[in-house]
Short mmCIF file of C-alpha atoms and ligand atoms in Angstrom, two decimals:
data_model
loop_
_atom_site.label_atom_id
_atom_site.label_comp_id
_atom_site.label_asym_id
_atom_site.label_seq_id
_atom_site.Cartn_x
_atom_site.Cartn_y
_atom_site.Cartn_z
CA MET A 1 -112.48 -68.01 36.72
CA ALA A 2 -112.11 -66.42 33.33
CA LYS A 3 -112.19 -68.68 30.30
CA TYR A 4 -109.35 -68.44 27.82
CA VAL A 5 -109.53 -68.56 24.04
CA PRO A 6 -106.54 -69.75 22.01
CA SER A 7 -105.66 -68.21 18.63
CA ILE A 8 -103.45 -70.29 16.40
CA GLY A 9 -101.79 -69.48 13.10
CA LEU A 10 -99.69 -71.81 10.96
CA GLU A 11 -96.83 -71.36 8.55
CA VAL A 12 -96.53 -74.25 6.14
CA HIS A 13 -93.45 -74.96 4.06
CA ALA A 14 -94.20 -77.30 1.16
CA GLU A 15 -91.53 -78.67 -1.17
CA LEU A 16 -92.70 -78.25 -4.73
CA SER A 17 -92.54 -81.27 -7.03
CA THR A 18 -90.93 -79.48 -9.99
CA VAL A 19 -88.38 -81.57 -11.90
CA THR A 20 -85.60 -79.07 -11.23
CA LYS A 21 -84.68 -76.67 -8.42
CA VAL A 22 -85.95 -73.10 -8.18
CA PHE A 23 -82.86 -71.12 -9.25
CA CYS A 24 -80.71 -73.70 -11.11
CA GLY A 25 -81.19 -76.74 -13.35
CA CYS A 26 -80.29 -79.41 -10.78
CA PRO A 27 -82.79 -82.27 -10.51
CA THR A 28 -84.89 -82.71 -7.35
CA THR A 29 -85.06 -86.52 -7.30
CA VAL A 30 -85.32 -87.90 -3.77
CA GLY A 31 -83.50 -90.98 -2.52
CA VAL A 32 -80.29 -90.45 -4.53
CA PRO A 33 -76.82 -90.41 -2.87
CA PRO A 34 -76.00 -87.18 -0.98
CA ASN A 35 -74.52 -84.22 -2.86
CA THR A 36 -75.04 -85.70 -6.32
CA GLN A 37 -77.59 -83.11 -7.45
CA VAL A 38 -75.65 -79.93 -6.93
CA CYS A 39 -74.02 -77.14 -8.93
CA PRO A 40 -72.24 -73.87 -8.13
CA VAL A 41 -75.60 -72.03 -7.92
CA CYS A 42 -77.23 -74.22 -5.27
CA LEU A 43 -73.91 -74.64 -3.46
CA GLY A 44 -73.81 -70.87 -3.12
CA PHE A 45 -70.48 -70.19 -4.84
CA PRO A 46 -69.53 -66.53 -5.11
CA GLY A 47 -70.43 -64.84 -8.36
CA VAL A 48 -73.08 -67.26 -9.56
CA LEU A 49 -76.45 -66.02 -10.80
CA PRO A 50 -79.87 -67.46 -10.00
CA ALA A 51 -82.34 -68.05 -12.86
CA LEU A 52 -85.98 -68.43 -11.82
CA ASN A 53 -87.73 -71.71 -12.70
CA ARG A 54 -90.96 -70.88 -14.55
CA GLN A 55 -92.64 -74.07 -13.30
CA VAL A 56 -92.17 -72.98 -9.69
CA VAL A 57 -94.07 -69.79 -10.46
CA GLU A 58 -96.79 -71.79 -12.21
CA TYR A 59 -97.16 -74.06 -9.15
CA GLY A 60 -97.13 -71.10 -6.77
CA LEU A 61 -99.83 -69.42 -8.84
CA ARG A 62 -101.98 -72.53 -8.69
CA ALA A 63 -101.83 -72.57 -4.89
CA ALA A 64 -102.31 -68.81 -4.51
CA LEU A 65 -105.36 -68.83 -6.78
CA ALA A 66 -106.81 -71.98 -5.20
CA MET A 67 -106.62 -70.13 -1.86
CA ASN A 68 -108.35 -67.09 -3.34
CA CYS A 69 -105.30 -64.81 -3.04
CA GLU A 70 -104.73 -61.55 -4.88
CA ILE A 71 -101.69 -61.96 -7.11
CA THR A 72 -99.06 -59.31 -6.39
CA ARG A 73 -97.79 -57.59 -9.52
CA PRO A 74 -94.89 -57.44 -9.46
CA SER A 75 -93.76 -59.68 -6.65
CA ILE A 76 -90.18 -59.20 -5.45
CA PHE A 77 -87.52 -61.68 -4.42
CA GLU A 78 -85.51 -60.67 -1.37
CA ARG A 79 -82.51 -61.93 0.52
CA LYS A 80 -83.27 -63.18 4.01
CA GLY A 81 -79.94 -63.10 5.79
CA TYR A 82 -78.97 -65.69 8.32
CA TYR A 83 -75.93 -67.81 8.99
CA TYR A 84 -76.27 -71.55 9.29
CA PRO A 85 -74.31 -74.53 7.90
CA ASP A 86 -77.25 -75.60 5.74
CA LEU A 87 -77.14 -72.31 3.85
CA PRO A 88 -73.72 -71.62 2.31
CA LYS A 89 -74.68 -68.22 0.81
CA ASN A 90 -75.64 -66.97 4.28
CA PHE A 91 -78.95 -65.81 2.88
CA GLN A 92 -82.06 -67.48 1.57
CA ILE A 93 -83.82 -66.10 -1.50
CA SER A 94 -87.38 -65.58 -0.37
CA GLN A 95 -90.19 -63.02 -0.67
CA LYS A 96 -91.20 -60.67 2.10
CA ARG A 97 -92.73 -57.30 1.30
CA SER A 98 -94.26 -58.27 -2.05
CA PRO A 99 -95.03 -61.99 -1.88
CA LEU A 100 -96.65 -63.84 -4.78
CA GLY A 101 -100.12 -63.95 -3.20
CA LEU A 102 -101.89 -61.94 -0.50
CA HIS A 103 -105.21 -61.86 1.40
CA GLY A 104 -106.58 -65.29 0.55
CA HIS A 105 -108.62 -67.79 2.49
CA LEU A 106 -109.23 -71.51 2.77
CA GLU A 107 -112.40 -73.28 3.87
CA ILE A 108 -111.96 -76.03 6.44
CA GLY A 109 -114.55 -78.46 7.77
CA VAL A 110 -114.78 -79.13 11.51
CA ASP A 111 -117.53 -81.32 12.99
CA GLY A 112 -119.71 -80.88 9.94
CA ALA A 113 -119.44 -77.08 10.02
CA SER A 114 -117.42 -75.00 7.58
CA LYS A 115 -114.96 -72.34 8.72
CA ARG A 116 -112.92 -69.82 6.76
CA VAL A 117 -109.24 -69.45 7.65
CA GLY A 118 -107.50 -66.34 6.34
CA ILE A 119 -104.31 -66.76 4.31
CA SER A 120 -102.19 -63.69 4.80
CA ASP A 121 -99.40 -64.54 2.39
CA VAL A 122 -98.19 -67.18 -0.09
CA HIS A 123 -94.63 -66.91 -1.29
CA ILE A 124 -91.84 -68.68 -3.15
CA GLU A 125 -88.45 -69.41 -1.63
CA GLU A 126 -85.59 -71.90 -1.79
CA ASP A 127 -85.09 -74.80 0.59
CA ALA A 128 -81.95 -75.09 2.69
CA ALA A 129 -79.66 -78.13 2.61
CA LYS A 130 -80.27 -81.02 4.96
CA LEU A 131 -78.11 -81.45 8.06
CA LEU A 132 -77.45 -84.96 9.33
CA HIS A 133 -76.04 -85.69 12.77
CA PRO A 134 -74.72 -89.26 12.70
CA GLU A 135 -75.03 -91.04 16.03
CA GLU A 136 -71.77 -92.93 15.57
CA ASP A 137 -69.78 -89.72 15.10
CA THR A 138 -70.97 -86.99 17.44
CA ALA A 139 -68.00 -84.76 16.61
CA HIS A 140 -69.20 -84.11 13.07
CA SER A 141 -72.35 -83.20 11.21
CA LEU A 142 -72.98 -83.92 7.55
CA VAL A 143 -74.60 -81.67 4.96
CA ASP A 144 -76.59 -82.97 1.99
CA PHE A 145 -76.99 -80.20 -0.58
CA ASN A 146 -79.38 -82.17 -2.78
CA ARG A 147 -82.24 -80.46 -0.97
CA GLY A 148 -80.60 -77.02 -1.05
CA GLY A 149 -82.31 -74.85 -3.64
CA VAL A 150 -85.43 -77.00 -4.08
CA GLY A 151 -88.45 -74.76 -4.62
CA LEU A 152 -90.57 -74.16 -1.52
CA LEU A 153 -93.96 -72.63 -1.14
CA GLU A 154 -94.57 -70.93 2.18
CA ILE A 155 -98.21 -70.51 3.14
CA VAL A 156 -98.88 -68.21 6.09
CA SER A 157 -102.29 -68.26 7.74
CA GLU A 158 -103.96 -65.65 9.92
CA PRO A 159 -104.27 -66.65 13.61
CA ASP A 160 -107.85 -67.71 12.87
CA MET A 161 -107.85 -71.18 14.38
CA ASN A 162 -109.21 -71.54 17.91
CA SER A 163 -108.69 -75.21 18.73
CA PRO A 164 -106.40 -78.14 17.96
CA ALA A 165 -109.29 -79.69 15.99
CA GLU A 166 -109.35 -76.66 13.69
CA VAL A 167 -105.57 -76.84 13.31
CA GLU A 168 -105.85 -80.47 12.28
CA ALA A 169 -108.60 -79.69 9.77
CA TYR A 170 -106.49 -76.87 8.35
CA MET A 171 -103.40 -79.05 7.93
CA THR A 172 -105.51 -81.72 6.25
CA ALA A 173 -107.04 -79.14 3.93
CA ILE A 174 -103.61 -77.74 3.00
CA ARG A 175 -102.15 -81.16 2.32
CA ASN A 176 -105.15 -82.15 0.23
CA MET A 177 -104.98 -78.94 -1.72
CA LEU A 178 -101.30 -79.53 -2.55
CA LEU A 179 -102.09 -83.06 -3.71
CA TYR A 180 -105.18 -82.06 -5.70
CA LEU A 181 -103.22 -79.26 -7.38
CA ASP A 182 -100.43 -81.76 -8.09
CA ILE A 183 -97.73 -79.32 -6.98
CA SER A 184 -96.17 -81.20 -4.05
CA GLU A 185 -96.00 -84.81 -2.99
CA ALA A 186 -96.48 -83.53 0.57
CA ARG A 187 -94.89 -86.57 2.20
CA MET A 188 -94.26 -85.62 5.79
CA GLU A 189 -91.87 -88.46 6.55
CA GLN A 190 -89.67 -87.06 3.76
CA GLY A 191 -89.83 -83.57 5.20
CA GLN A 192 -91.75 -82.30 2.19
CA LEU A 193 -94.29 -80.64 4.45
CA ARG A 194 -93.08 -78.72 7.52
CA PHE A 195 -94.88 -76.50 9.98
CA GLU A 196 -94.38 -73.63 12.37
CA ALA A 197 -97.17 -72.60 14.68
CA SER A 198 -97.92 -69.37 16.48
CA VAL A 199 -100.06 -69.71 19.58
CA SER A 200 -101.53 -67.09 21.89
CA VAL A 201 -104.22 -67.20 24.52
CA ARG A 202 -106.52 -64.40 25.66
CA PRO A 203 -109.35 -64.11 28.17
CA GLU A 204 -112.77 -64.64 26.60
CA GLY A 205 -114.32 -61.34 25.60
CA HIS A 206 -110.99 -59.59 24.93
CA ASP A 207 -110.54 -58.53 21.33
CA GLU A 208 -106.80 -58.10 21.41
CA LEU A 209 -104.67 -61.20 20.88
CA GLY A 210 -102.46 -62.33 23.74
CA THR A 211 -98.67 -62.59 23.69
CA ARG A 212 -97.64 -64.66 20.72
CA VAL A 213 -95.30 -67.65 20.93
CA GLU A 214 -93.86 -69.26 17.83
CA ILE A 215 -93.01 -72.93 17.76
CA LYS A 216 -90.52 -74.34 15.28
CA ASN A 217 -89.40 -77.83 14.36
CA LEU A 218 -92.79 -79.37 13.67
CA ASN A 219 -92.54 -82.11 11.07
CA SER A 220 -95.76 -84.04 11.45
CA PHE A 221 -99.44 -83.46 12.20
CA ARG A 222 -98.84 -85.20 15.52
CA ALA A 223 -96.01 -82.83 16.46
CA VAL A 224 -98.07 -79.75 15.55
CA LEU A 225 -101.06 -80.93 17.58
CA GLY A 226 -98.87 -81.94 20.52
CA ALA A 227 -97.09 -78.59 20.56
CA VAL A 228 -100.28 -76.57 20.16
CA GLU A 229 -102.04 -78.43 22.97
CA TYR A 230 -99.00 -78.08 25.21
CA GLU A 231 -98.73 -74.33 24.55
CA ILE A 232 -102.43 -73.66 25.14
CA GLU A 233 -102.16 -75.40 28.51
CA ARG A 234 -98.89 -73.73 29.46
CA GLN A 235 -100.06 -70.25 28.53
CA THR A 236 -103.47 -70.66 30.15
CA ALA A 237 -101.86 -71.88 33.38
CA ALA A 238 -99.47 -68.91 33.38
CA LEU A 239 -102.28 -66.40 32.86
CA GLU A 240 -104.38 -68.01 35.57
CA LYS A 241 -101.48 -67.60 38.00
CA GLY A 242 -101.08 -63.99 36.88
CA GLU A 243 -97.66 -64.62 35.33
CA ALA A 244 -96.43 -62.65 32.32
CA LEU A 245 -95.82 -64.41 29.00
CA HIS A 246 -92.92 -63.53 26.72
CA GLN A 247 -92.97 -63.12 22.99
CA GLU A 248 -90.53 -65.83 22.01
CA THR A 249 -89.63 -68.69 19.73
CA ARG A 250 -89.87 -72.13 21.27
CA LEU A 251 -88.74 -75.52 20.03
CA TRP A 252 -90.90 -78.63 20.18
CA ASP A 253 -89.21 -81.64 21.74
CA ASP A 254 -90.92 -84.60 20.12
CA GLU A 255 -89.61 -87.15 22.58
CA ARG A 256 -90.46 -85.32 25.79
CA GLY A 257 -93.62 -83.73 24.45
CA VAL A 258 -92.75 -80.20 25.61
CA THR A 259 -91.83 -76.84 24.07
CA GLU A 260 -88.74 -75.00 25.26
CA THR A 261 -87.47 -71.46 24.84
CA MET A 262 -85.14 -71.12 21.86
CA ARG A 263 -84.83 -67.36 21.63
CA ARG A 264 -86.75 -64.31 22.69
CA LYS A 265 -88.21 -61.57 20.54
CA GLU A 266 -87.17 -62.30 17.01
CA THR A 267 -88.28 -59.72 14.49
CA SER A 268 -87.95 -59.58 10.74
CA GLU A 269 -85.29 -56.86 11.13
CA ASP A 270 -82.97 -59.57 12.40
CA TYR A 271 -82.99 -61.07 8.91
CA ARG A 272 -82.00 -57.81 7.17
CA TYR A 273 -84.28 -58.43 4.20
CA PHE A 274 -83.39 -56.51 1.05
CA PRO A 275 -84.29 -57.00 -2.64
CA GLU A 276 -82.29 -59.71 -4.41
CA PRO A 277 -80.23 -57.70 -6.93
CA ASP A 278 -79.72 -60.69 -9.23
CA LEU A 279 -83.41 -61.26 -9.97
CA VAL A 280 -85.73 -58.82 -11.69
CA PRO A 281 -89.18 -58.15 -10.20
CA LEU A 282 -91.55 -60.96 -11.13
CA GLU A 283 -94.30 -59.53 -13.32
CA ILE A 284 -96.94 -62.17 -14.05
CA ASP A 285 -99.22 -61.09 -16.88
CA GLY A 286 -103.00 -61.27 -16.67
CA GLU A 287 -103.20 -63.89 -19.37
CA TRP A 288 -101.02 -66.29 -17.35
CA ILE A 289 -103.13 -65.74 -14.25
CA ALA A 290 -106.36 -66.24 -16.22
CA ARG A 291 -105.09 -69.48 -17.76
CA VAL A 292 -103.99 -70.98 -14.43
CA ARG A 293 -107.30 -69.93 -12.84
CA SER A 294 -109.30 -71.58 -15.63
CA GLU A 295 -107.27 -74.78 -15.31
CA LEU A 296 -107.66 -75.13 -11.52
CA PRO A 297 -108.91 -78.64 -10.72
CA GLU A 298 -111.82 -79.42 -8.48
CA LEU A 299 -110.61 -79.44 -4.85
CA ALA A 300 -111.54 -81.83 -2.04
CA GLU A 301 -114.41 -79.75 -0.62
CA GLN A 302 -116.12 -79.27 -3.97
CA ARG A 303 -115.52 -82.87 -4.89
CA ALA A 304 -117.12 -84.12 -1.66
CA ARG A 305 -120.21 -82.02 -2.33
CA ARG A 306 -120.40 -83.29 -5.90
CA PHE A 307 -119.92 -86.93 -4.82
CA ALA A 308 -122.75 -86.63 -2.32
CA ALA A 309 -125.11 -85.19 -4.91
CA GLU A 310 -124.08 -87.08 -8.04
CA TYR A 311 -123.59 -90.53 -6.52
CA GLU A 312 -126.14 -90.22 -3.71
CA LEU A 313 -123.56 -90.91 -1.01
CA THR A 314 -123.82 -89.83 2.59
CA GLU A 315 -121.87 -86.68 3.45
CA TYR A 316 -119.74 -88.86 5.72
CA ASP A 317 -118.74 -91.27 2.93
CA ALA A 318 -118.20 -88.40 0.49
CA ASN A 319 -115.83 -86.74 2.96
CA ILE A 320 -113.83 -89.91 3.61
CA LEU A 321 -113.54 -90.61 -0.12
CA THR A 322 -112.23 -87.14 -0.90
CA THR A 323 -109.72 -86.69 1.94
CA GLU A 324 -107.14 -88.39 -0.24
CA LYS A 325 -107.11 -87.61 -3.92
CA ALA A 326 -105.92 -91.13 -4.77
CA LEU A 327 -108.93 -92.59 -2.96
CA ALA A 328 -111.39 -90.26 -4.68
CA ASP A 329 -109.87 -91.06 -8.07
CA LEU A 330 -110.06 -94.80 -7.47
CA PHE A 331 -113.71 -94.53 -6.43
CA GLU A 332 -114.74 -92.36 -9.34
CA GLU A 333 -112.89 -94.39 -11.97
CA THR A 334 -114.45 -97.59 -10.60
CA VAL A 335 -117.91 -96.08 -11.03
CA LYS A 336 -117.00 -94.87 -14.52
CA VAL A 337 -116.13 -98.39 -15.64
CA GLY A 338 -119.54 -99.60 -14.55
CA ALA A 339 -119.66 -100.36 -10.81
CA PRO A 340 -122.64 -99.17 -8.74
CA ALA A 341 -121.54 -96.12 -6.71
CA LYS A 342 -122.75 -97.38 -3.34
CA ALA A 343 -120.86 -100.68 -3.66
CA ALA A 344 -117.70 -98.94 -4.89
CA ALA A 345 -117.87 -96.45 -2.00
CA ASN A 346 -118.32 -99.29 0.50
CA TRP A 347 -115.27 -101.16 -0.73
CA VAL A 348 -113.06 -98.08 -0.83
CA THR A 349 -114.06 -96.62 2.55
CA GLY A 350 -114.36 -100.04 4.14
CA ARG A 351 -112.09 -102.92 3.22
CA LEU A 352 -109.53 -100.82 1.35
CA LEU A 353 -108.93 -98.35 4.18
CA TYR A 354 -109.01 -101.15 6.72
CA HIS A 355 -106.34 -102.95 4.72
CA VAL A 356 -104.22 -99.82 4.32
CA ASN A 357 -104.34 -99.02 8.04
CA GLU A 358 -103.87 -102.60 9.12
CA GLN A 359 -100.78 -103.13 6.98
CA GLY A 360 -99.49 -99.59 7.37
CA LEU A 361 -99.50 -99.17 3.60
CA ASP A 362 -99.28 -96.01 1.57
CA LEU A 363 -102.08 -95.48 -0.93
CA ALA A 364 -99.38 -95.08 -3.57
CA ASP A 365 -98.25 -98.67 -2.94
CA LEU A 366 -101.61 -100.15 -3.86
CA LYS A 367 -101.89 -101.98 -7.18
CA LEU A 368 -105.68 -102.21 -7.20
CA THR A 369 -107.05 -100.80 -10.45
CA PRO A 370 -110.57 -99.39 -10.97
CA ALA A 371 -111.21 -102.15 -13.54
CA ALA A 372 -110.28 -104.83 -11.01
CA LEU A 373 -112.51 -103.38 -8.29
CA ALA A 374 -115.42 -103.05 -10.72
CA GLU A 375 -114.94 -106.66 -11.79
CA LEU A 376 -114.88 -107.84 -8.18
CA ILE A 377 -118.13 -106.00 -7.46
CA SER A 378 -119.78 -107.53 -10.51
CA LEU A 379 -118.68 -111.01 -9.41
CA ILE A 380 -120.52 -110.49 -6.12
CA GLU A 381 -123.59 -108.94 -7.71
CA SER A 382 -123.91 -111.83 -10.17
CA ASP A 383 -123.63 -114.29 -7.24
CA THR A 384 -120.47 -115.80 -8.75
CA ILE A 385 -118.62 -115.45 -5.45
CA THR A 386 -119.71 -114.95 -1.85
CA GLY A 387 -118.94 -111.88 0.24
CA ALA A 388 -116.40 -113.91 2.21
CA ALA A 389 -114.64 -115.07 -0.95
CA ALA A 390 -114.70 -111.50 -2.28
CA ARG A 391 -112.85 -110.25 0.78
CA GLN A 392 -110.25 -112.98 0.32
CA VAL A 393 -109.81 -112.04 -3.35
CA PHE A 394 -109.69 -108.34 -2.48
CA ASP A 395 -106.93 -108.77 0.09
CA GLN A 396 -104.84 -110.48 -2.56
CA ILE A 397 -105.43 -108.21 -5.56
CA VAL A 398 -105.09 -104.99 -3.59
CA THR A 399 -101.32 -105.37 -3.56
CA SER A 400 -100.76 -107.87 -6.40
CA GLY A 401 -102.62 -106.01 -9.13
CA GLU A 402 -104.20 -109.22 -10.49
CA MET A 403 -107.68 -109.31 -11.94
CA PRO A 404 -110.30 -110.89 -9.64
CA LYS A 405 -111.48 -113.53 -12.15
CA THR A 406 -107.95 -114.94 -12.40
CA VAL A 407 -107.69 -115.23 -8.61
CA VAL A 408 -111.21 -116.71 -8.27
CA GLU A 409 -110.29 -119.42 -10.78
CA ALA A 410 -106.84 -120.08 -9.33
CA LEU A 411 -108.22 -120.45 -5.80
CA GLY A 412 -111.42 -122.24 -6.87
CA LEU A 413 -113.63 -119.70 -5.14
CA THR A 414 -116.65 -119.83 -7.43
CA GLN A 415 -119.77 -119.76 -5.31
CA ILE A 416 -121.71 -122.99 -4.89
CA SER A 417 -125.38 -122.14 -5.29
CA ASP A 418 -126.35 -125.60 -6.44
CA ASP A 419 -128.85 -126.87 -3.85
CA ASP A 420 -127.88 -130.53 -4.20
CA ALA A 421 -124.20 -129.87 -3.67
CA ILE A 422 -124.90 -127.77 -0.59
CA ALA A 423 -127.55 -130.19 0.69
CA SER A 424 -125.09 -133.05 0.98
CA ILE A 425 -122.66 -130.88 2.97
CA VAL A 426 -125.52 -129.69 5.18
CA GLN A 427 -126.39 -133.32 5.80
CA GLU A 428 -122.78 -134.05 6.79
CA VAL A 429 -122.67 -131.15 9.20
CA ILE A 430 -125.95 -132.15 10.84
CA ALA A 431 -124.62 -135.66 11.31
CA GLU A 432 -121.34 -134.44 12.81
CA HIS A 433 -122.80 -131.94 15.26
CA ALA A 434 -125.62 -133.62 17.10
CA ASP A 435 -125.13 -131.31 20.11
CA ALA A 436 -125.70 -128.17 18.11
CA VAL A 437 -128.70 -129.72 16.38
CA GLU A 438 -130.12 -130.55 19.79
CA SER A 439 -129.64 -127.02 21.14
CA TYR A 440 -131.21 -125.52 18.02
CA ARG A 441 -134.27 -127.66 18.55
CA LYS A 442 -134.44 -126.43 22.14
CA GLY A 443 -134.72 -122.92 20.70
CA LYS A 444 -131.12 -121.69 20.61
CA GLU A 445 -130.83 -119.55 17.46
CA ASN A 446 -127.05 -119.29 17.98
CA ALA A 447 -126.72 -122.99 17.26
CA LEU A 448 -127.95 -122.32 13.73
CA LYS A 449 -125.23 -119.75 13.23
CA PHE A 450 -122.68 -122.29 14.36
CA LEU A 451 -123.97 -124.87 11.90
CA VAL A 452 -123.96 -122.33 9.05
CA GLY A 453 -120.36 -121.57 9.99
CA GLN A 454 -119.47 -125.26 9.75
CA VAL A 455 -120.96 -125.51 6.26
CA MET A 456 -119.08 -122.40 5.17
CA ARG A 457 -115.90 -123.90 6.55
CA LYS A 458 -116.34 -127.13 4.63
CA THR A 459 -116.97 -125.17 1.42
CA LYS A 460 -114.13 -122.73 2.14
CA GLY A 461 -116.61 -119.87 2.15
CA ARG A 462 -117.92 -120.71 -1.30
CA ALA A 463 -121.46 -121.73 -0.41
CA ASN A 464 -124.19 -119.17 -0.94
CA PRO A 465 -125.00 -118.18 2.67
CA GLN A 466 -128.71 -117.70 1.95
CA VAL A 467 -129.02 -121.15 0.44
CA VAL A 468 -127.13 -122.65 3.38
CA ASN A 469 -129.45 -120.94 5.85
CA ASP A 470 -132.60 -122.03 4.08
CA LEU A 471 -131.45 -125.60 3.63
CA LEU A 472 -130.29 -125.95 7.22
CA ARG A 473 -133.59 -124.68 8.61
CA LYS A 474 -135.47 -127.03 6.32
CA LYS A 475 -133.39 -130.09 7.21
CA LEU A 476 -133.52 -129.34 10.93
CA MET A 477 -137.30 -129.13 10.75
CA GLU A 478 -137.52 -132.40 8.84
CA ALA A 479 -135.29 -134.55 10.94
ZN1 LIG B 1 -77.91 -76.52 -8.59
MN1 LIG B 2 -89.79 -69.68 5.02
#
């Protein structure tokens, strides 16, 4: 049977984190009461005039240049006509024929290998309002116009991805890029990052792409991957049975885990694009482009390579550290204030991530400062506290923001390395656990571990484990 190759492209809509909206001066603060950040422009009143937000262009330029795009000069705003309750003007101001950036690419890493995904187009547009469908009142829907008119960046990839793993790597790379460029908060649960996927499948060896299906309504990595996997299977099964596929738009049903036909054969003609008469062509001068290009920050990929070389980390650790900008910053600042790189990397990729995942925390919620982490590491290296005590301190300061020394003093966690002090506790433990002592003498190494554990318990983890081990062995030999 023929093998089938999927080709996947993604459209990403990212809400830009500018202070005001794209065509009016309304603020973009999230979490405020509905319809409190609105004006006649973003409510789409007749006769109002849009005025382009310079910061939106600046942010768009950053992304377009970071993805190696050619900057279109001039780029043109157009009206994309469609009727929906979240769009009172009945058109969205977007860019179609002359988008801000064209012909770029982004490098993604999959299984240690690097792959280049083409970016066909990067453009600026306005977000629609948010529709709410209250469960208690199914007869009505509510519209929150606070989101209407917020600046969006749409990033359209070529159908260059051939597996769900590549799609996941691409989404991660896009999200990281937005965070590293500081142009979007990219919080998916807030709808600040939304996806549409196009999926087609063709027999191996065929150059021409198969019939393309677009999937809308994808608001999380999980939804995108679920929909892509479902479509690859559905299309492959259809081709194997000799059935025809339709070019169509399908909707992802998150609960049932399936895609369903929404409409067939949608083309851009349906949107009746035409140039927005109220905005002049956007001519970005060479100086502006050159300045933004020169100010581009180091991105995740470059940073991972630099971390590996500069701090002698494994490629694996360097990649984990750089997936989230906040993590990479914490690591690097900790090293800058004096911590050894290997120890800092271990704490950040180990205990910190464990803690974050375990508690379901957001990195932004953490109060741990680089100075605090560096101090904690120095307390271990100077044998002031044990590894066990350090973990206890860490779990507290990671969300409290306290300095480790304060916590060590408050909890009385200073390590006991004094042989005499430990010796008397060792003696106690030996006296209390004759059974274990007996088994150790019969050659059971595990019994020693148990006895060490008992000493650590009595000292609340403050005894130097090496000293405990040595003393125990010595005493057990003597007795
Ligand atoms: Zn407004
Ligand atoms: Mn769009």
